[in-house]
Amino acid sequence: MKYVFGPVHSRRLGLSLGIDPVQDKTCTLDCVYCQLGATAVKTLKRRVYAPADAVVDEVRQVIATGQPLDYSTFSGTGEPTLNVELGRMITGIKAMTDIPVAVITNSTLLHLDEVRSDLMQADLVIPSVNAVSAQVFARLSRPLPGLDLPKMLGGIETFSRVYRGRLWIEVMLVRGINDGPDELQELARFLDRLACEKIQINTVTRPPAESDCTAVNDQTLEHARKMFGLRAEIIGSFSNRTAALPGSDPCERILALVRSHPCTLEQICDACGLKREEAEAALQELRRRRSIEQAEHGAQIFYRASGR
Ligand code: SF4
């Protein structure tokens, strides 16, 4: 499979089939906390990064196996809304199954009518809002010069008013960057204006692009939760498990998992249903092939796909 990975079991989405419609870490941003590493292709250009027919066909193949799924989720290795055929992909998937479609987006293109229109067909959209002041946004997400934060925030607000599906806003907090009282206060004011079901507060729980980027502590998470109101909840602890696709071997399953989520050995065992020795053998083989690499974060060793 080129565009589809998992399924991954997450606390938020249950058993979720990952769909990567842009590939190769193509994104509008280059966030310091990004678990996928530095952005390889930084662009604002919407185009066909993966053809809709090929993506839908891969999802069809997984569904044909009878694999139980709670969501098909567009996320993967970059910003899904950069793919100009995203709307066609969502429509194509919804035409063949009742499994709900989710899209995780960094919100940067939500000011575009055509992007909002593509997303209208999804059952769940999870846009991120991590900063409301230009200075903080620049430090946190290193946007391209053409990206206008007020326009982007306006796009989120407009979308929240017209969208009829489930809308969960994600806020990623990074110590020393967007956890100051002024920024949190302004964020709370902005979030108040959004018509959303939930506000999910996250922090840096996996190895980030920049090694000096660190998580906020529990008190800050709790403080933010109170400030953001009754819809807010703290997420951020990794609890992924995955159900392996029938017939896939341990190396493929591990690689599919760590392409989008750097994981510890324990998380890999849990996620892929492997015994410790099986996972260790597969990791050794993946290291031999130079398909994975190790990174340390919070006194733990994480494995991730090479070059991330
Ligand atoms: S965290 Fe998301 S928005 Fe930021 S660089 Fe990574 S993929 Fe792009």
Tab-separated table of C-alpha atoms and ligand atoms in Angstrom:
chain	number	residue	atom	x	y	z
A	1	MET	CA	0.000	0.000	0.000
A	2	LYS	CA	1.378	3.394	-0.950
A	3	TYR	CA	-1.182	5.797	0.465
A	4	VAL	CA	-2.888	3.829	3.222
A	5	PHE	CA	-1.372	2.684	6.537
A	6	GLY	CA	-2.441	0.948	9.730
A	7	PRO	CA	-5.101	0.604	10.913
A	8	VAL	CA	-4.000	2.303	14.107
A	9	HIS	CA	-6.042	2.229	17.298
A	10	SER	CA	-6.132	5.628	18.971
A	11	ARG	CA	-7.950	6.845	22.055
A	12	ARG	CA	-9.599	9.565	20.014
A	13	LEU	CA	-10.665	7.692	16.895
A	14	GLY	CA	-10.761	4.028	17.809
A	15	LEU	CA	-9.560	1.754	15.003
A	16	SER	CA	-8.529	4.143	12.294
A	17	LEU	CA	-7.212	3.498	8.789
A	18	GLY	CA	-4.588	6.152	7.990
A	19	ILE	CA	-4.600	7.786	4.570
A	20	ASP	CA	-1.674	9.885	3.391
A	21	PRO	CA	-2.726	11.991	0.387
A	22	VAL	CA	0.434	14.115	0.068
A	23	GLN	CA	3.438	11.867	0.905
A	24	ASP	CA	7.070	12.751	1.604
A	25	LYS	CA	6.445	15.255	4.416
A	26	THR	CA	4.825	17.890	2.213
A	27	CYS	CA	3.339	20.640	4.343
A	28	THR	CA	2.494	24.332	4.521
A	29	LEU	CA	4.316	24.531	7.863
A	30	ASP	CA	7.527	23.307	9.467
A	31	CYS	CA	6.520	23.020	13.113
A	32	VAL	CA	9.248	22.742	15.731
A	33	TYR	CA	7.241	20.008	17.488
A	34	CYS	CA	6.498	17.941	14.356
A	35	GLN	CA	6.901	14.233	15.069
A	36	LEU	CA	7.642	13.635	11.374
A	37	GLY	CA	10.819	15.702	11.444
A	38	ALA	CA	11.665	18.670	9.232
A	39	THR	CA	9.300	19.469	6.347
A	40	ALA	CA	10.859	18.192	3.109
A	41	VAL	CA	8.535	20.029	0.725
A	42	LYS	CA	7.214	23.305	2.110
A	43	THR	CA	4.504	24.645	-0.158
A	44	LEU	CA	1.139	26.382	-0.303
A	45	LYS	CA	0.330	24.936	-3.723
A	46	ARG	CA	-2.662	22.637	-3.933
A	47	ARG	CA	-2.177	19.960	-6.555
A	48	VAL	CA	-2.542	16.214	-7.139
A	49	TYR	CA	0.112	14.860	-4.784
A	50	ALA	CA	-1.624	11.472	-4.953
A	51	PRO	CA	-4.376	10.583	-7.445
A	52	ALA	CA	-7.853	10.224	-5.913
A	53	ASP	CA	-8.580	7.001	-7.806
A	54	ALA	CA	-5.435	5.292	-6.491
A	55	VAL	CA	-6.117	6.385	-2.906
A	56	VAL	CA	-9.762	5.273	-3.021
A	57	ASP	CA	-8.727	1.986	-4.588
A	58	GLU	CA	-6.335	1.228	-1.723
A	59	VAL	CA	-9.056	1.996	0.830
A	60	ARG	CA	-11.390	-0.299	-1.142
A	61	GLN	CA	-8.832	-3.122	-0.884
A	62	VAL	CA	-8.631	-2.766	2.891
A	63	ILE	CA	-12.408	-2.657	3.275
A	64	ALA	CA	-12.685	-5.798	1.133
A	65	THR	CA	-10.616	-7.707	3.738
A	66	GLY	CA	-13.463	-7.211	6.220
A	67	GLN	CA	-11.114	-5.370	8.587
A	68	PRO	CA	-13.288	-3.616	11.214
A	69	LEU	CA	-12.682	0.155	11.215
A	70	ASP	CA	-14.072	3.090	13.198
A	71	TYR	CA	-12.692	5.783	10.879
A	72	SER	CA	-10.783	6.313	7.653
A	73	THR	CA	-8.521	9.212	8.574
A	74	PHE	CA	-6.680	11.608	6.277
A	75	SER	CA	-3.477	12.590	8.084
A	76	GLY	CA	-0.195	10.904	7.196
A	77	THR	CA	3.046	12.675	6.425
A	78	GLY	CA	1.974	16.226	5.693
A	79	GLU	CA	-1.021	18.513	5.212
A	80	PRO	CA	-3.923	16.588	3.578
A	81	THR	CA	-5.751	19.677	2.283
A	82	LEU	CA	-2.813	20.366	-0.048
A	83	ASN	CA	-4.167	17.605	-2.258
A	84	VAL	CA	-6.577	19.220	-4.677
A	85	GLU	CA	-8.441	15.917	-5.050
A	86	LEU	CA	-9.181	15.552	-1.334
A	87	GLY	CA	-12.912	16.188	-1.883
A	88	ARG	CA	-13.065	13.479	-4.567
A	89	MET	CA	-11.282	11.058	-2.254
A	90	ILE	CA	-13.735	11.690	0.587
A	91	THR	CA	-16.721	11.332	-1.761
A	92	GLY	CA	-15.268	8.149	-3.259
A	93	ILE	CA	-14.756	6.543	0.153
A	94	LYS	CA	-18.171	7.561	1.417
A	95	ALA	CA	-19.794	6.122	-1.711
A	96	MET	CA	-18.498	2.643	-0.918
A	97	THR	CA	-18.759	2.403	2.873
A	98	ASP	CA	-20.554	3.769	5.924
A	99	ILE	CA	-17.267	3.961	7.834
A	100	PRO	CA	-16.945	7.635	8.807
A	101	VAL	CA	-14.206	9.772	7.276
A	102	ALA	CA	-12.022	12.048	9.430
A	103	VAL	CA	-9.545	14.698	8.312
A	104	ILE	CA	-6.752	16.050	10.529
A	105	THR	CA	-5.591	19.423	9.221
A	106	ASN	CA	-3.263	22.226	10.293
A	107	SER	CA	-5.955	24.759	9.257
A	108	THR	CA	-3.644	26.841	7.069
A	109	LEU	CA	-5.783	26.497	3.934
A	110	LEU	CA	-9.207	26.782	5.549
A	111	HIS	CA	-9.570	30.355	4.274
A	112	LEU	CA	-9.963	28.886	0.760
A	113	ASP	CA	-13.578	28.245	-0.304
A	114	GLU	CA	-12.579	25.097	-2.192
A	115	VAL	CA	-10.826	23.584	0.840
A	116	ARG	CA	-13.810	24.235	3.098
A	117	SER	CA	-16.030	22.752	0.416
A	118	ASP	CA	-13.865	19.580	0.212
A	119	LEU	CA	-14.030	19.148	3.975
A	120	MET	CA	-17.800	19.607	4.185
A	121	GLN	CA	-18.233	15.988	3.140
A	122	ALA	CA	-16.109	14.556	5.962
A	123	ASP	CA	-17.810	13.236	9.103
A	124	LEU	CA	-15.164	14.593	11.467
A	125	VAL	CA	-12.622	17.376	10.980
A	126	ILE	CA	-9.808	18.041	13.478
A	127	PRO	CA	-8.128	21.380	12.696
A	128	SER	CA	-5.289	22.645	14.848
A	129	VAL	CA	-5.128	26.114	16.350
A	130	ASN	CA	-1.860	26.588	18.216
A	131	ALA	CA	-1.286	30.340	18.177
A	132	VAL	CA	-3.180	33.553	17.578
A	133	SER	CA	-0.288	36.013	17.570
A	134	ALA	CA	1.938	36.191	14.507
A	135	GLN	CA	5.159	36.126	16.512
A	136	VAL	CA	4.253	32.959	18.386
A	137	PHE	CA	2.918	31.307	15.222
A	138	ALA	CA	6.181	32.103	13.402
A	139	ARG	CA	8.302	30.601	16.189
A	140	LEU	CA	6.142	27.535	16.577
A	141	SER	CA	5.272	26.631	13.010
A	142	ARG	CA	7.741	28.504	10.761
A	143	PRO	CA	5.150	29.234	8.033
A	144	LEU	CA	5.912	30.204	4.453
A	145	PRO	CA	5.952	34.000	3.925
A	146	GLY	CA	2.627	33.931	2.009
A	147	LEU	CA	0.706	32.506	4.956
A	148	ASP	CA	-1.472	35.054	6.676
A	149	LEU	CA	-2.445	34.126	10.253
A	150	PRO	CA	-5.529	36.393	10.591
A	151	LYS	CA	-6.846	35.022	7.277
A	152	MET	CA	-6.232	31.481	8.457
A	153	LEU	CA	-8.014	32.103	11.782
A	154	GLY	CA	-10.900	33.672	9.853
A	155	GLY	CA	-11.076	30.507	7.728
A	156	ILE	CA	-11.339	28.305	10.822
A	157	GLU	CA	-14.090	30.475	12.242
A	158	THR	CA	-16.054	30.487	8.974
A	159	PHE	CA	-15.681	26.730	8.658
A	160	SER	CA	-16.860	26.179	12.222
A	161	ARG	CA	-20.073	28.069	11.401
A	162	VAL	CA	-20.967	26.253	8.175
A	163	TYR	CA	-19.705	22.729	8.805
A	164	ARG	CA	-22.403	20.251	9.839
A	165	GLY	CA	-20.172	17.321	10.864
A	166	ARG	CA	-18.223	16.857	14.100
A	167	LEU	CA	-15.533	19.467	14.686
A	168	TRP	CA	-12.778	18.962	17.275
A	169	ILE	CA	-10.115	21.652	17.595
A	170	GLU	CA	-6.639	20.532	18.620
A	171	VAL	CA	-4.270	22.833	20.499
A	172	MET	CA	-0.624	21.766	20.764
A	173	LEU	CA	1.197	23.443	23.640
A	174	VAL	CA	4.992	23.741	23.615
A	175	ARG	CA	6.952	24.883	26.655
A	176	GLY	CA	8.312	28.399	26.391
A	177	ILE	CA	6.612	29.138	23.048
A	178	ASN	CA	2.811	29.235	23.257
A	179	ASP	CA	2.212	28.543	26.958
A	180	GLY	CA	2.566	32.127	28.202
A	181	PRO	CA	-0.424	33.790	29.930
A	182	ASP	CA	-1.066	36.330	27.146
A	183	GLU	CA	-1.078	33.781	24.337
A	184	LEU	CA	-3.255	31.355	26.312
A	185	GLN	CA	-5.689	34.159	27.100
A	186	GLU	CA	-5.928	35.186	23.439
A	187	LEU	CA	-6.244	31.552	22.370
A	188	ALA	CA	-9.098	31.086	24.850
A	189	ARG	CA	-10.857	34.166	23.440
A	190	PHE	CA	-10.522	32.881	19.896
A	191	LEU	CA	-11.632	29.343	20.777
A	192	ASP	CA	-14.723	30.774	22.468
A	193	ARG	CA	-15.875	32.047	19.086
A	194	LEU	CA	-15.702	28.639	17.402
A	195	ALA	CA	-18.733	26.411	16.999
A	196	CYS	CA	-17.012	23.120	17.797
A	197	GLU	CA	-17.808	20.020	19.812
A	198	LYS	CA	-14.461	19.611	21.570
A	199	ILE	CA	-11.153	21.357	22.188
A	200	GLN	CA	-8.368	18.845	22.631
A	201	ILE	CA	-5.180	19.989	24.341
A	202	ASN	CA	-2.007	18.187	23.425
A	203	THR	CA	1.703	18.556	24.118
A	204	VAL	CA	5.014	17.154	22.868
A	205	THR	CA	4.860	13.442	23.711
A	206	ARG	CA	6.927	12.119	20.793
A	207	PRO	CA	10.354	13.093	19.451
A	208	PRO	CA	9.977	16.540	17.848
A	209	ALA	CA	11.651	18.035	14.769
A	210	GLU	CA	13.738	20.291	17.045
A	211	SER	CA	15.334	18.535	20.001
A	212	ASP	CA	15.031	21.571	22.296
A	213	CYS	CA	11.255	21.602	21.879
A	214	THR	CA	9.682	20.226	25.058
A	215	ALA	CA	6.315	19.392	26.572
A	216	VAL	CA	4.454	21.637	28.981
A	217	ASN	CA	3.850	20.163	32.436
A	218	ASP	CA	0.576	18.809	33.831
A	219	GLN	CA	-0.226	22.043	35.669
A	220	THR	CA	-0.039	24.033	32.444
A	221	LEU	CA	-2.246	21.505	30.651
A	222	GLU	CA	-4.773	21.721	33.452
A	223	HIS	CA	-4.591	25.520	33.519
A	224	ALA	CA	-5.240	25.629	29.748
A	225	ARG	CA	-8.143	23.192	30.094
A	226	LYS	CA	-9.819	25.466	32.615
A	227	MET	CA	-9.195	28.551	30.469
A	228	PHE	CA	-10.577	26.917	27.313
A	229	GLY	CA	-13.884	26.056	28.975
A	230	LEU	CA	-16.212	23.086	29.254
A	231	ARG	CA	-15.538	21.713	25.791
A	232	ALA	CA	-11.818	21.326	26.528
A	233	GLU	CA	-10.094	18.064	27.396
A	234	ILE	CA	-6.467	17.021	27.755
A	235	ILE	CA	-5.154	14.419	25.344
A	236	GLY	CA	-1.505	13.758	24.647
A	237	SER	CA	-0.696	10.433	26.183
A	238	PHE	CA	0.155	7.863	23.554
A	239	SER	CA	-2.193	4.913	23.658
A	240	ASN	CA	-1.995	3.506	20.170
A	241	ARG	CA	-2.652	-0.071	19.365
A	242	THR	CA	-2.985	-1.378	15.863
A	243	ALA	CA	-4.738	-4.301	14.282
A	244	ALA	CA	-2.480	-5.738	11.641
A	245	LEU	CA	-3.820	-6.114	8.145
A	246	PRO	CA	-4.200	-9.812	7.314
A	247	GLY	CA	-1.072	-11.319	5.822
A	248	SER	CA	1.241	-8.397	6.539
A	249	ASP	CA	4.611	-9.249	8.089
A	250	PRO	CA	5.998	-7.676	11.298
A	251	CYS	CA	8.468	-5.419	9.447
A	252	GLU	CA	5.704	-3.987	7.236
A	253	ARG	CA	3.388	-3.495	10.193
A	254	ILE	CA	6.055	-1.727	12.251
A	255	LEU	CA	7.120	0.456	9.342
A	256	ALA	CA	3.505	1.439	8.597
A	257	LEU	CA	3.100	2.440	12.248
A	258	VAL	CA	6.323	4.400	12.771
A	259	ARG	CA	5.961	6.292	9.487
A	260	SER	CA	3.305	8.425	11.116
A	261	HIS	CA	3.898	7.829	14.830
A	262	PRO	CA	7.360	7.426	16.352
A	263	CYS	CA	6.954	4.648	18.937
A	264	THR	CA	8.782	2.978	21.807
A	265	LEU	CA	9.391	-0.790	21.753
A	266	GLU	CA	6.513	-1.308	24.196
A	267	GLN	CA	4.173	0.770	22.045
A	268	ILE	CA	5.195	-1.202	18.951
A	269	CYS	CA	4.499	-4.516	20.718
A	270	ASP	CA	1.110	-3.264	21.864
A	271	ALA	CA	0.248	-1.589	18.559
A	272	CYS	CA	1.226	-4.478	16.308
A	273	GLY	CA	0.257	-7.333	18.601
A	274	LEU	CA	3.852	-8.637	18.639
A	275	LYS	CA	5.823	-10.378	21.368
A	276	ARG	CA	8.855	-8.445	22.547
A	277	GLU	CA	11.320	-10.808	20.835
A	278	GLU	CA	9.352	-10.677	17.548
A	279	ALA	CA	9.365	-6.876	17.610
A	280	GLU	CA	13.067	-6.762	18.477
A	281	ALA	CA	13.910	-9.114	15.585
A	282	ALA	CA	11.834	-7.036	13.151
A	283	LEU	CA	13.418	-3.800	14.406
A	284	GLN	CA	16.858	-5.295	13.920
A	285	GLU	CA	15.948	-6.237	10.345
A	286	LEU	CA	14.526	-2.728	9.688
A	287	ARG	CA	17.712	-1.174	11.077
A	288	ARG	CA	19.767	-3.449	8.827
A	289	ARG	CA	17.735	-2.193	5.837
A	290	ARG	CA	18.201	1.375	7.131
A	291	SER	CA	14.406	1.791	7.077
A	292	ILE	CA	14.180	3.053	10.663
A	293	GLU	CA	16.216	5.102	13.087
A	294	GLN	CA	16.176	5.729	16.836
A	295	ALA	CA	15.566	8.985	18.685
A	296	GLU	CA	15.580	9.786	22.390
A	297	HIS	CA	12.797	11.835	23.948
A	298	GLY	CA	11.839	12.180	27.612
A	299	ALA	CA	14.328	9.436	28.645
A	300	GLN	CA	12.700	6.966	26.250
A	301	ILE	CA	13.920	5.472	22.970
A	302	PHE	CA	11.529	5.965	20.028
A	303	TYR	CA	11.736	4.326	16.612
A	304	ARG	CA	10.727	6.230	13.510
A	305	ALA	CA	11.014	5.853	9.742
A	306	SER	CA	14.408	6.959	8.412
A	307	GLY	CA	14.684	10.490	7.128
A	308	ARG	CA	11.754	11.784	9.191
B	1	SF4	S1	2.996	19.156	12.792
B	1	SF4	FE1	1.559	18.958	11.107
B	1	SF4	S2	1.429	21.032	10.331
B	1	SF4	FE2	3.265	20.993	11.542
B	1	SF4	S3	4.921	20.490	10.106
B	1	SF4	FE3	4.182	18.543	10.994
B	1	SF4	S4	2.693	17.818	9.528
B	1	SF4	FE4	2.978	20.001	9.103
